[in-house]
Amino acid sequence: VLLAVSQNTAALSIISNEKSINRRDALIGGAATILGAPGITWAGSNPNAPVAVLGASGKTGALCVASLLRRGLPVVALTRSGEWPPKKIDLNAVGFDGDATTSNPLLTIQACDVKDAESLQANLSGSRAVIYAASASKKGGNSKEVDGDGVIAAGNACLQQNVGRYVVISSGSTTRPNSLGFKFTELAVAGIMTQKRRGEVGVRDAYSSQSGSSYTILRPGGLDEPKQNIIQGPSALEITQGDVLAGFVSRADVAEVAVELALSYAPNVKNTACELYYRNKVVPVDKGFKKYLQDGSGLDRLYGESYDELFMGIKPNYDYLVDA
């Protein structure tokens, strides 16, 4: 029997170590509630409002900014230093070769630290959507500060500032503490998968009692880089919900999907989580999930020639599957 874990339950597992291992290989190997009030005008209802990207100097966040600029949309690039673009990231990976400076009227660059709640409140105000692409780093903060507390604080700021959409780029296997993907990634960056899951649960709980804004948690598979850091597009992708299947995916495609989800107000993508990976090589997250590779398993495997078609079968108010 397949059961969707509701928004009233959570599963957290704490594993700690400090050894290093390749996250890409690991993944493929294996909060206060804020009430929505009637009559609020959500910033998401204004198509001219910008999309804010937290962690914009990172490898995926920078591509989210570039992807929005390529679409001709206003964007706020939020980095700890207040500087953008990062020097070593090729923005052409998402097809952007335009002006990446503040002389571009579509681009605003501001300093924002996800560890600072007041900074989040100030910088997310007036945004139609927010993409959280930050993660733990030596200079930016540890996994508890960035992948846990920061994700929750940004979600609360979105609610308090009436931001219409909040998209969190998380990770596959966050709900599967016994899987190799979870264990190896937890070793690579101490505690990161536990904190990513804590961030997911905190956002879910914060959004559970209001209806004016919505979130989507995007869980990519192993990041296939740099040899394939290009946009392969929706026809190459598969989406599932349940955290039972995985595969590789490029940061470029993760950025594109994150942007499309941030811009979407389709009812079925609200307050939910989904996994993303290329459909050409799909593996179970854990050996006990091999049956989900077969037709008739009860798991919906979503495909599409467009993003709208790819997203069409996503279920709202979803977290992960329990194999009961």
PDB file of C-alpha atoms in Angstrom:
ATOM      1  CA  VAL A   1       0.000   0.000   0.000  1.00  0.00           C
ATOM      2  CA  LEU A   2       1.369   3.413  -0.915  1.00  0.00           C
ATOM      3  CA  LEU A   3       0.669   6.201   1.511  1.00  0.00           C
ATOM      4  CA  ALA A   4       1.475   9.856   0.931  1.00  0.00           C
ATOM      5  CA  VAL A   5       2.878  11.358   4.095  1.00  0.00           C
ATOM      6  CA  SER A   6       0.634  14.272   4.970  1.00  0.00           C
ATOM      7  CA  GLN A   7       1.672  17.741   6.035  1.00  0.00           C
ATOM      8  CA  ASN A   8       1.177  16.783   9.675  1.00  0.00           C
ATOM      9  CA  THR A   9       3.968  14.255   9.967  1.00  0.00           C
ATOM     10  CA  ALA A  10       7.736  14.449   9.825  1.00  0.00           C
ATOM     11  CA  ALA A  11      10.630  12.013   9.848  1.00  0.00           C
ATOM     12  CA  LEU A  12      14.014  13.275  10.943  1.00  0.00           C
ATOM     13  CA  SER A  13      17.125  11.188  11.371  1.00  0.00           C
ATOM     14  CA  ILE A  14      20.405  12.545  12.695  1.00  0.00           C
ATOM     15  CA  ILE A  15      23.643  11.083  11.425  1.00  0.00           C
ATOM     16  CA  SER A  16      26.928  12.913  11.873  1.00  0.00           C
ATOM     17  CA  ASN A  17      30.420  12.499  10.485  1.00  0.00           C
ATOM     18  CA  GLU A  18      32.938  14.656   8.670  1.00  0.00           C
ATOM     19  CA  LYS A  19      34.448  12.457   5.946  1.00  0.00           C
ATOM     20  CA  SER A  20      34.388  13.652   2.354  1.00  0.00           C
ATOM     21  CA  ILE A  21      32.743  11.893  -0.606  1.00  0.00           C
ATOM     22  CA  ASN A  22      31.449  12.944  -3.998  1.00  0.00           C
ATOM     23  CA  ARG A  23      27.804  14.027  -3.647  1.00  0.00           C
ATOM     24  CA  ARG A  24      27.070  13.287  -7.303  1.00  0.00           C
ATOM     25  CA  ASP A  25      28.145   9.666  -6.906  1.00  0.00           C
ATOM     26  CA  ALA A  26      26.459   9.367  -3.529  1.00  0.00           C
ATOM     27  CA  LEU A  27      23.048  10.404  -4.775  1.00  0.00           C
ATOM     28  CA  ILE A  28      23.103   8.183  -7.806  1.00  0.00           C
ATOM     29  CA  GLY A  29      24.644   5.311  -5.777  1.00  0.00           C
ATOM     30  CA  GLY A  30      22.176   4.446  -3.837  1.00  0.00           C
ATOM     31  CA  ALA A  31       9.279  27.192  12.541  1.00  0.00           C
ATOM     32  CA  ALA A  32       6.612  29.346  13.480  1.00  0.00           C
ATOM     33  CA  THR A  33       3.336  29.073  11.596  1.00  0.00           C
ATOM     34  CA  ILE A  34       2.211  32.285   9.920  1.00  0.00           C
ATOM     35  CA  LEU A  35      -1.468  32.598   9.193  1.00  0.00           C
ATOM     36  CA  GLY A  36      -2.705  34.026   5.915  1.00  0.00           C
ATOM     37  CA  ALA A  37      -5.291  36.746   6.217  1.00  0.00           C
ATOM     38  CA  PRO A  38      -8.156  37.502   3.854  1.00  0.00           C
ATOM     39  CA  GLY A  39      -7.820  40.603   1.737  1.00  0.00           C
ATOM     40  CA  ILE A  40      -4.011  40.482   1.481  1.00  0.00           C
ATOM     41  CA  THR A  41      -2.576  41.460  -1.896  1.00  0.00           C
ATOM     42  CA  TRP A  42       0.189  38.946  -2.580  1.00  0.00           C
ATOM     43  CA  ALA A  43       3.211  40.218  -4.491  1.00  0.00           C
ATOM     44  CA  GLY A  44       2.919  37.157  -6.708  1.00  0.00           C
ATOM     45  CA  SER A  45      -0.192  38.655  -8.274  1.00  0.00           C
ATOM     46  CA  ASN A  46       1.963  41.395  -9.825  1.00  0.00           C
ATOM     47  CA  PRO A  47       3.687  40.065 -12.970  1.00  0.00           C
ATOM     48  CA  ASN A  48       6.021  43.064 -12.995  1.00  0.00           C
ATOM     49  CA  ALA A  49       7.430  42.274  -9.552  1.00  0.00           C
ATOM     50  CA  PRO A  50      10.881  40.637  -9.537  1.00  0.00           C
ATOM     51  CA  VAL A  51      11.862  37.106  -8.648  1.00  0.00           C
ATOM     52  CA  ALA A  52      14.473  37.027  -5.880  1.00  0.00           C
ATOM     53  CA  VAL A  53      17.193  34.367  -5.876  1.00  0.00           C
ATOM     54  CA  LEU A  54      18.913  33.539  -2.582  1.00  0.00           C
ATOM     55  CA  GLY A  55      22.342  31.974  -3.034  1.00  0.00           C
ATOM     56  CA  ALA A  56      22.728  33.735  -6.392  1.00  0.00           C
ATOM     57  CA  SER A  57      26.519  33.392  -6.381  1.00  0.00           C
ATOM     58  CA  GLY A  58      26.345  29.610  -6.174  1.00  0.00           C
ATOM     59  CA  LYS A  59      26.580  27.207  -9.105  1.00  0.00           C
ATOM     60  CA  THR A  60      22.827  26.687  -9.365  1.00  0.00           C
ATOM     61  CA  GLY A  61      21.654  30.048  -8.027  1.00  0.00           C
ATOM     62  CA  ALA A  62      23.678  31.978 -10.606  1.00  0.00           C
ATOM     63  CA  LEU A  63      22.022  29.969 -13.379  1.00  0.00           C
ATOM     64  CA  CYS A  64      18.577  30.719 -11.900  1.00  0.00           C
ATOM     65  CA  VAL A  65      19.352  34.452 -12.167  1.00  0.00           C
ATOM     66  CA  ALA A  66      20.635  34.063 -15.733  1.00  0.00           C
ATOM     67  CA  SER A  67      17.606  31.985 -16.699  1.00  0.00           C
ATOM     68  CA  LEU A  68      15.251  34.720 -15.492  1.00  0.00           C
ATOM     69  CA  LEU A  69      17.226  37.402 -17.335  1.00  0.00           C
ATOM     70  CA  ARG A  70      17.101  35.336 -20.517  1.00  0.00           C
ATOM     71  CA  ARG A  71      13.328  35.350 -20.209  1.00  0.00           C
ATOM     72  CA  GLY A  72      13.347  39.149 -19.943  1.00  0.00           C
ATOM     73  CA  LEU A  73      12.081  39.063 -16.351  1.00  0.00           C
ATOM     74  CA  PRO A  74      13.181  41.332 -13.477  1.00  0.00           C
ATOM     75  CA  VAL A  75      15.317  39.529 -10.919  1.00  0.00           C
ATOM     76  CA  VAL A  76      17.017  40.352  -7.633  1.00  0.00           C
ATOM     77  CA  ALA A  77      20.321  38.489  -7.219  1.00  0.00           C
ATOM     78  CA  LEU A  78      20.940  38.101  -3.480  1.00  0.00           C
ATOM     79  CA  THR A  79      24.445  37.199  -2.342  1.00  0.00           C
ATOM     80  CA  ARG A  80      26.352  37.582   0.930  1.00  0.00           C
ATOM     81  CA  SER A  81      28.850  39.970  -0.684  1.00  0.00           C
ATOM     82  CA  GLY A  82      26.370  41.970  -2.728  1.00  0.00           C
ATOM     83  CA  GLU A  83      28.404  41.117  -5.846  1.00  0.00           C
ATOM     84  CA  TRP A  84      27.270  39.275  -8.981  1.00  0.00           C
ATOM     85  CA  PRO A  85      27.928  37.496 -11.325  1.00  0.00           C
ATOM     86  CA  PRO A  86      30.388  34.918  -9.945  1.00  0.00           C
ATOM     87  CA  LYS A  87      33.523  34.794 -12.079  1.00  0.00           C
ATOM     88  CA  LYS A  88      33.830  31.038 -12.642  1.00  0.00           C
ATOM     89  CA  ILE A  89      30.269  30.177 -13.613  1.00  0.00           C
ATOM     90  CA  ASP A  90      29.321  30.050 -17.295  1.00  0.00           C
ATOM     91  CA  LEU A  91      25.926  31.719 -17.611  1.00  0.00           C
ATOM     92  CA  ASN A  92      25.740  30.458 -21.186  1.00  0.00           C
ATOM     93  CA  ALA A  93      24.829  27.080 -19.697  1.00  0.00           C
ATOM     94  CA  VAL A  94      21.251  28.408 -19.601  1.00  0.00           C
ATOM     95  CA  GLY A  95      21.557  30.344 -22.836  1.00  0.00           C
ATOM     96  CA  PHE A  96      22.208  33.791 -21.369  1.00  0.00           C
ATOM     97  CA  ASP A  97      24.914  35.939 -22.963  1.00  0.00           C
ATOM     98  CA  GLY A  98      23.490  39.374 -22.220  1.00  0.00           C
ATOM     99  CA  ASP A  99      24.371  42.154 -19.802  1.00  0.00           C
ATOM    100  CA  ALA A 100      25.057  40.666 -16.352  1.00  0.00           C
ATOM    101  CA  THR A 101      25.747  43.999 -14.634  1.00  0.00           C
ATOM    102  CA  THR A 102      23.566  46.549 -12.871  1.00  0.00           C
ATOM    103  CA  SER A 103      23.394  48.517 -16.108  1.00  0.00           C
ATOM    104  CA  ASN A 104      20.826  45.900 -17.102  1.00  0.00           C
ATOM    105  CA  PRO A 105      17.513  47.416 -15.936  1.00  0.00           C
ATOM    106  CA  LEU A 106      16.135  43.948 -15.221  1.00  0.00           C
ATOM    107  CA  LEU A 107      18.882  43.096 -12.732  1.00  0.00           C
ATOM    108  CA  THR A 108      19.187  44.223  -9.131  1.00  0.00           C
ATOM    109  CA  ILE A 109      22.121  42.989  -7.039  1.00  0.00           C
ATOM    110  CA  GLN A 110      21.875  43.194  -3.261  1.00  0.00           C
ATOM    111  CA  ALA A 111      23.680  41.844  -0.204  1.00  0.00           C
ATOM    112  CA  CYS A 112      21.647  39.368   1.833  1.00  0.00           C
ATOM    113  CA  ASP A 113      22.733  36.757   4.373  1.00  0.00           C
ATOM    114  CA  VAL A 114      20.259  33.918   4.917  1.00  0.00           C
ATOM    115  CA  LYS A 115      21.450  33.747   8.537  1.00  0.00           C
ATOM    116  CA  ASP A 116      20.053  37.241   9.136  1.00  0.00           C
ATOM    117  CA  ALA A 117      16.260  37.286   9.498  1.00  0.00           C
ATOM    118  CA  GLU A 118      16.041  41.081   9.209  1.00  0.00           C
ATOM    119  CA  SER A 119      18.072  41.002   5.996  1.00  0.00           C
ATOM    120  CA  LEU A 120      15.710  38.402   4.559  1.00  0.00           C
ATOM    121  CA  GLN A 121      12.650  40.465   5.457  1.00  0.00           C
ATOM    122  CA  ALA A 122      14.056  43.594   3.827  1.00  0.00           C
ATOM    123  CA  ASN A 123      15.378  41.958   0.662  1.00  0.00           C
ATOM    124  CA  LEU A 124      12.436  39.681  -0.128  1.00  0.00           C
ATOM    125  CA  SER A 125       9.847  42.429   0.225  1.00  0.00           C
ATOM    126  CA  GLY A 126       8.075  43.173  -3.076  1.00  0.00           C
ATOM    127  CA  SER A 127       9.107  39.919  -4.789  1.00  0.00           C
ATOM    128  CA  ARG A 128       6.607  37.897  -6.812  1.00  0.00           C
ATOM    129  CA  ALA A 129       8.549  34.713  -6.039  1.00  0.00           C
ATOM    130  CA  VAL A 130      11.686  33.567  -4.224  1.00  0.00           C
ATOM    131  CA  ILE A 131      14.056  30.754  -5.192  1.00  0.00           C
ATOM    132  CA  TYR A 132      16.224  29.393  -2.368  1.00  0.00           C
ATOM    133  CA  ALA A 133      19.416  28.075  -3.966  1.00  0.00           C
ATOM    134  CA  ALA A 134      21.788  28.582  -1.020  1.00  0.00           C
ATOM    135  CA  SER A 135      23.534  25.703   0.729  1.00  0.00           C
ATOM    136  CA  ALA A 136      26.245  25.196   3.320  1.00  0.00           C
ATOM    137  CA  SER A 137      29.757  26.412   2.483  1.00  0.00           C
ATOM    138  CA  LYS A 138      32.965  27.325   4.288  1.00  0.00           C
ATOM    139  CA  LYS A 139      32.314  31.052   4.038  1.00  0.00           C
ATOM    140  CA  GLY A 140      28.524  31.085   3.999  1.00  0.00           C
ATOM    141  CA  GLY A 141      27.677  28.995   7.039  1.00  0.00           C
ATOM    142  CA  ASN A 142      27.184  25.411   8.137  1.00  0.00           C
ATOM    143  CA  SER A 143      24.326  23.108   7.171  1.00  0.00           C
ATOM    144  CA  LYS A 144      22.229  23.953  10.232  1.00  0.00           C
ATOM    145  CA  GLU A 145      22.512  27.680   9.549  1.00  0.00           C
ATOM    146  CA  VAL A 146      21.910  27.563   5.786  1.00  0.00           C
ATOM    147  CA  ASP A 147      20.102  24.339   4.840  1.00  0.00           C
ATOM    148  CA  GLY A 148      17.961  24.217   7.963  1.00  0.00           C
ATOM    149  CA  ASP A 149      17.445  27.555   9.690  1.00  0.00           C
ATOM    150  CA  GLY A 150      17.946  29.619   6.525  1.00  0.00           C
ATOM    151  CA  VAL A 151      15.361  27.700   4.496  1.00  0.00           C
ATOM    152  CA  ILE A 152      12.789  28.105   7.267  1.00  0.00           C
ATOM    153  CA  ALA A 153      13.593  31.774   7.890  1.00  0.00           C
ATOM    154  CA  ALA A 154      13.310  32.609   4.192  1.00  0.00           C
ATOM    155  CA  GLY A 155       9.958  30.817   4.035  1.00  0.00           C
ATOM    156  CA  ASN A 156       8.687  32.797   7.002  1.00  0.00           C
ATOM    157  CA  ALA A 157       9.941  36.012   5.408  1.00  0.00           C
ATOM    158  CA  CYS A 158       8.062  35.130   2.205  1.00  0.00           C
ATOM    159  CA  LEU A 159       4.869  34.731   4.199  1.00  0.00           C
ATOM    160  CA  GLN A 160       5.364  37.917   6.174  1.00  0.00           C
ATOM    161  CA  GLN A 161       6.186  39.886   3.029  1.00  0.00           C
ATOM    162  CA  ASN A 162       3.283  38.396   1.053  1.00  0.00           C
ATOM    163  CA  VAL A 163       5.489  36.726  -1.556  1.00  0.00           C
ATOM    164  CA  GLY A 164       3.354  34.562  -3.828  1.00  0.00           C
ATOM    165  CA  ARG A 165       5.702  31.615  -4.488  1.00  0.00           C
ATOM    166  CA  TYR A 166       8.638  30.034  -2.640  1.00  0.00           C
ATOM    167  CA  VAL A 167      10.752  27.369  -4.366  1.00  0.00           C
ATOM    168  CA  VAL A 168      13.384  25.515  -2.335  1.00  0.00           C
ATOM    169  CA  ILE A 169      16.113  23.605  -4.175  1.00  0.00           C
ATOM    170  CA  SER A 170      16.742  20.731  -1.785  1.00  0.00           C
ATOM    171  CA  SER A 171      18.062  17.248  -2.586  1.00  0.00           C
ATOM    172  CA  GLY A 172      16.872  13.782  -3.447  1.00  0.00           C
ATOM    173  CA  SER A 173      16.903  11.208  -0.616  1.00  0.00           C
ATOM    174  CA  THR A 174      16.232  13.717   2.169  1.00  0.00           C
ATOM    175  CA  THR A 175      13.430  11.524   3.504  1.00  0.00           C
ATOM    176  CA  ARG A 176      15.449   8.300   3.179  1.00  0.00           C
ATOM    177  CA  PRO A 177      18.042   8.228   6.002  1.00  0.00           C
ATOM    178  CA  ASN A 178      18.893   4.580   5.362  1.00  0.00           C
ATOM    179  CA  SER A 179      19.748   5.132   1.689  1.00  0.00           C
ATOM    180  CA  LEU A 180      23.300   5.449   0.399  1.00  0.00           C
ATOM    181  CA  GLY A 181      22.472   8.836  -1.079  1.00  0.00           C
ATOM    182  CA  PHE A 182      21.472  10.201   2.307  1.00  0.00           C
ATOM    183  CA  LYS A 183      24.350   8.614   4.229  1.00  0.00           C
ATOM    184  CA  PHE A 184      27.133   9.562   1.820  1.00  0.00           C
ATOM    185  CA  THR A 185      25.936  13.138   1.374  1.00  0.00           C
ATOM    186  CA  GLU A 186      25.579  13.463   5.143  1.00  0.00           C
ATOM    187  CA  LEU A 187      29.243  12.469   5.392  1.00  0.00           C
ATOM    188  CA  ALA A 188      30.324  14.858   2.645  1.00  0.00           C
ATOM    189  CA  VAL A 189      28.971  17.896   4.485  1.00  0.00           C
ATOM    190  CA  ALA A 190      28.354  17.088   8.138  1.00  0.00           C
ATOM    191  CA  GLY A 191      24.655  16.878   8.881  1.00  0.00           C
ATOM    192  CA  ILE A 192      23.505  18.419   5.606  1.00  0.00           C
ATOM    193  CA  MET A 193      20.795  15.918   4.699  1.00  0.00           C
ATOM    194  CA  THR A 194      19.328  16.029   8.197  1.00  0.00           C
ATOM    195  CA  GLN A 195      19.256  19.819   7.967  1.00  0.00           C
ATOM    196  CA  LYS A 196      17.789  19.846   4.451  1.00  0.00           C
ATOM    197  CA  ARG A 197      14.992  17.631   5.713  1.00  0.00           C
ATOM    198  CA  ARG A 198      14.500  19.866   8.755  1.00  0.00           C
ATOM    199  CA  GLY A 199      14.248  22.836   6.396  1.00  0.00           C
ATOM    200  CA  GLU A 200      11.656  21.040   4.249  1.00  0.00           C
ATOM    201  CA  VAL A 201       9.548  20.157   7.282  1.00  0.00           C
ATOM    202  CA  GLY A 202       9.805  23.681   8.677  1.00  0.00           C
ATOM    203  CA  VAL A 203       8.572  25.203   5.422  1.00  0.00           C
ATOM    204  CA  ARG A 204       5.772  22.665   5.145  1.00  0.00           C
ATOM    205  CA  ASP A 205       4.588  23.431   8.654  1.00  0.00           C
ATOM    206  CA  ALA A 206       4.813  27.211   8.220  1.00  0.00           C
ATOM    207  CA  TYR A 207       2.658  27.115   5.082  1.00  0.00           C
ATOM    208  CA  SER A 208       0.134  24.613   6.424  1.00  0.00           C
ATOM    209  CA  SER A 209      -2.306  27.164   7.888  1.00  0.00           C
ATOM    210  CA  GLN A 210      -2.531  29.774   5.154  1.00  0.00           C
ATOM    211  CA  SER A 211      -3.592  29.876   1.539  1.00  0.00           C
ATOM    212  CA  GLY A 212      -2.368  33.122  -0.022  1.00  0.00           C
ATOM    213  CA  SER A 213       1.134  31.894  -0.826  1.00  0.00           C
ATOM    214  CA  SER A 214       2.552  28.514  -1.747  1.00  0.00           C
ATOM    215  CA  TYR A 215       5.831  26.603  -1.864  1.00  0.00           C
ATOM    216  CA  THR A 216       7.389  23.816  -3.916  1.00  0.00           C
ATOM    217  CA  ILE A 217      10.351  21.750  -2.744  1.00  0.00           C
ATOM    218  CA  LEU A 218      12.464  20.585  -5.680  1.00  0.00           C
ATOM    219  CA  ARG A 219      14.664  17.540  -4.996  1.00  0.00           C
ATOM    220  CA  PRO A 220      17.248  17.072  -7.770  1.00  0.00           C
ATOM    221  CA  GLY A 221      19.125  13.845  -8.283  1.00  0.00           C
ATOM    222  CA  GLY A 222      22.908  13.635  -8.606  1.00  0.00           C
ATOM    223  CA  LEU A 223      24.210  16.785 -10.279  1.00  0.00           C
ATOM    224  CA  ASP A 224      25.769  15.813 -13.595  1.00  0.00           C
ATOM    225  CA  GLU A 225      28.566  18.327 -14.153  1.00  0.00           C
ATOM    226  CA  PRO A 226      30.530  19.747 -15.813  1.00  0.00           C
ATOM    227  CA  LYS A 227      30.371  17.527 -18.886  1.00  0.00           C
ATOM    228  CA  GLN A 228      26.605  17.902 -19.332  1.00  0.00           C
ATOM    229  CA  ASN A 229      25.893  21.271 -17.719  1.00  0.00           C
ATOM    230  CA  ILE A 230      23.484  22.228 -20.464  1.00  0.00           C
ATOM    231  CA  ILE A 231      19.730  22.532 -20.796  1.00  0.00           C
ATOM    232  CA  GLN A 232      18.368  19.265 -22.148  1.00  0.00           C
ATOM    233  CA  GLY A 233      14.834  20.472 -21.505  1.00  0.00           C
ATOM    234  CA  PRO A 234      11.556  18.941 -20.359  1.00  0.00           C
ATOM    235  CA  SER A 235      11.549  16.057 -22.843  1.00  0.00           C
ATOM    236  CA  ALA A 236      14.722  14.677 -21.232  1.00  0.00           C
ATOM    237  CA  LEU A 237      13.406  14.937 -17.691  1.00  0.00           C
ATOM    238  CA  GLU A 238      11.352  12.816 -15.337  1.00  0.00           C
ATOM    239  CA  ILE A 239       9.508  13.985 -12.239  1.00  0.00           C
ATOM    240  CA  THR A 240       8.260  11.719  -9.492  1.00  0.00           C
ATOM    241  CA  GLN A 241       6.888  12.283  -6.011  1.00  0.00           C
ATOM    242  CA  GLY A 242       7.743   9.980  -3.169  1.00  0.00           C
ATOM    243  CA  ASP A 243      11.565  10.166  -2.930  1.00  0.00           C
ATOM    244  CA  VAL A 244      11.951   6.591  -4.189  1.00  0.00           C
ATOM    245  CA  LEU A 245      13.647   7.061  -7.601  1.00  0.00           C
ATOM    246  CA  ALA A 246      16.686   9.089  -8.643  1.00  0.00           C
ATOM    247  CA  GLY A 247      19.095   9.811 -11.479  1.00  0.00           C
ATOM    248  CA  PHE A 248      21.484  12.449 -12.786  1.00  0.00           C
ATOM    249  CA  VAL A 249      20.519  15.988 -13.774  1.00  0.00           C
ATOM    250  CA  SER A 250      22.496  19.088 -14.733  1.00  0.00           C
ATOM    251  CA  ARG A 251      22.452  22.295 -12.726  1.00  0.00           C
ATOM    252  CA  ALA A 252      21.252  24.035 -15.875  1.00  0.00           C
ATOM    253  CA  ASP A 253      18.113  21.913 -15.996  1.00  0.00           C
ATOM    254  CA  VAL A 254      17.612  22.263 -12.241  1.00  0.00           C
ATOM    255  CA  ALA A 255      17.743  26.053 -12.636  1.00  0.00           C
ATOM    256  CA  GLU A 256      15.260  25.999 -15.519  1.00  0.00           C
ATOM    257  CA  VAL A 257      12.767  23.863 -13.607  1.00  0.00           C
ATOM    258  CA  ALA A 258      13.172  25.946 -10.441  1.00  0.00           C
ATOM    259  CA  VAL A 259      12.392  29.099 -12.431  1.00  0.00           C
ATOM    260  CA  GLU A 260       9.389  27.522 -14.148  1.00  0.00           C
ATOM    261  CA  LEU A 261       8.020  26.375 -10.778  1.00  0.00           C
ATOM    262  CA  ALA A 262       8.568  29.831  -9.287  1.00  0.00           C
ATOM    263  CA  LEU A 263       6.569  31.384 -12.122  1.00  0.00           C
ATOM    264  CA  SER A 264       3.777  28.811 -11.965  1.00  0.00           C
ATOM    265  CA  TYR A 265       0.550  29.387 -10.065  1.00  0.00           C
ATOM    266  CA  ALA A 266      -1.015  26.113 -11.180  1.00  0.00           C
ATOM    267  CA  PRO A 267      -2.975  24.697  -8.227  1.00  0.00           C
ATOM    268  CA  ASN A 268      -1.310  21.294  -8.431  1.00  0.00           C
ATOM    269  CA  VAL A 269       2.232  22.590  -7.742  1.00  0.00           C
ATOM    270  CA  LYS A 270       1.220  24.247  -4.473  1.00  0.00           C
ATOM    271  CA  ASN A 271       2.670  23.140  -1.141  1.00  0.00           C
ATOM    272  CA  THR A 272       4.309  20.009  -2.472  1.00  0.00           C
ATOM    273  CA  ALA A 273       7.610  18.273  -3.138  1.00  0.00           C
ATOM    274  CA  CYS A 274       8.909  16.495  -6.220  1.00  0.00           C
ATOM    275  CA  GLU A 275      12.051  14.802  -7.492  1.00  0.00           C
ATOM    276  CA  LEU A 276      13.827  15.695 -10.736  1.00  0.00           C
ATOM    277  CA  TYR A 277      16.311  13.728 -12.849  1.00  0.00           C
ATOM    278  CA  TYR A 278      16.996  12.623 -16.424  1.00  0.00           C
ATOM    279  CA  ARG A 279      14.790   9.822 -17.630  1.00  0.00           C
ATOM    280  CA  ASN A 280      17.527   7.955 -19.514  1.00  0.00           C
ATOM    281  CA  LYS A 281      19.060   6.344 -16.409  1.00  0.00           C
ATOM    282  CA  VAL A 282      16.748   5.970 -13.435  1.00  0.00           C
ATOM    283  CA  VAL A 283      17.652   4.007 -10.309  1.00  0.00           C
ATOM    284  CA  PRO A 284      15.901   3.356  -6.993  1.00  0.00           C
ATOM    285  CA  VAL A 285      16.945   5.561  -4.075  1.00  0.00           C
ATOM    286  CA  ASP A 286      17.234   2.370  -2.006  1.00  0.00           C
ATOM    287  CA  LYS A 287      17.331  -1.291  -3.036  1.00  0.00           C
ATOM    288  CA  GLY A 288      13.918  -1.837  -1.481  1.00  0.00           C
ATOM    289  CA  PHE A 289      12.408   0.561  -4.036  1.00  0.00           C
ATOM    290  CA  LYS A 290      13.267  -1.401  -7.195  1.00  0.00           C
ATOM    291  CA  LYS A 291       9.619  -2.272  -7.692  1.00  0.00           C
ATOM    292  CA  TYR A 292       8.846   1.381  -8.450  1.00  0.00           C
ATOM    293  CA  LEU A 293      10.792   1.064 -11.683  1.00  0.00           C
ATOM    294  CA  GLN A 294       8.070  -1.248 -12.985  1.00  0.00           C
ATOM    295  CA  ASP A 295       4.797  -0.221 -14.599  1.00  0.00           C
ATOM    296  CA  GLY A 296       1.816  -0.666 -12.317  1.00  0.00           C
ATOM    297  CA  SER A 297       3.784   0.051  -9.138  1.00  0.00           C
ATOM    298  CA  GLY A 298       1.419   2.850  -8.188  1.00  0.00           C
ATOM    299  CA  LEU A 299       4.064   5.552  -8.614  1.00  0.00           C
ATOM    300  CA  ASP A 300       3.349   8.210 -11.234  1.00  0.00           C
ATOM    301  CA  ARG A 301       6.386   8.894 -13.431  1.00  0.00           C
ATOM    302  CA  LEU A 302       5.829  12.205 -15.160  1.00  0.00           C
ATOM    303  CA  TYR A 303       7.111  13.210 -18.609  1.00  0.00           C
ATOM    304  CA  GLY A 304       6.351  16.013 -21.018  1.00  0.00           C
ATOM    305  CA  GLU A 305       7.402  17.871 -24.132  1.00  0.00           C
ATOM    306  CA  SER A 306       6.847  21.189 -22.332  1.00  0.00           C
ATOM    307  CA  TYR A 307       7.192  22.300 -18.724  1.00  0.00           C
ATOM    308  CA  ASP A 308       3.429  22.660 -18.418  1.00  0.00           C
ATOM    309  CA  GLU A 309       3.000  19.079 -19.582  1.00  0.00           C
ATOM    310  CA  LEU A 310       5.817  17.858 -17.309  1.00  0.00           C
ATOM    311  CA  PHE A 311       4.209  19.534 -14.283  1.00  0.00           C
ATOM    312  CA  MET A 312       0.657  18.506 -15.135  1.00  0.00           C
ATOM    313  CA  GLY A 313       0.607  15.335 -13.027  1.00  0.00           C
ATOM    314  CA  ILE A 314       2.254  16.793  -9.926  1.00  0.00           C
ATOM    315  CA  LYS A 315       0.079  16.338  -6.843  1.00  0.00           C
ATOM    316  CA  PRO A 316      -0.380  19.220  -4.373  1.00  0.00           C
ATOM    317  CA  ASN A 317       0.096  18.854  -0.611  1.00  0.00           C
ATOM    318  CA  TYR A 318       2.541  16.008  -1.002  1.00  0.00           C
ATOM    319  CA  ASP A 319       5.728  15.075   0.850  1.00  0.00           C
ATOM    320  CA  TYR A 320       6.939  11.499   0.281  1.00  0.00           C
ATOM    321  CA  LEU A 321       5.781   7.889   0.013  1.00  0.00           C
ATOM    322  CA  VAL A 322       5.799   5.390   2.840  1.00  0.00           C
ATOM    323  CA  ASP A 323       5.951   1.768   1.757  1.00  0.00           C
ATOM    324  CA  ALA A 324       3.552   0.416   4.380  1.00  0.00           C
TER     325      ALA A 324
END
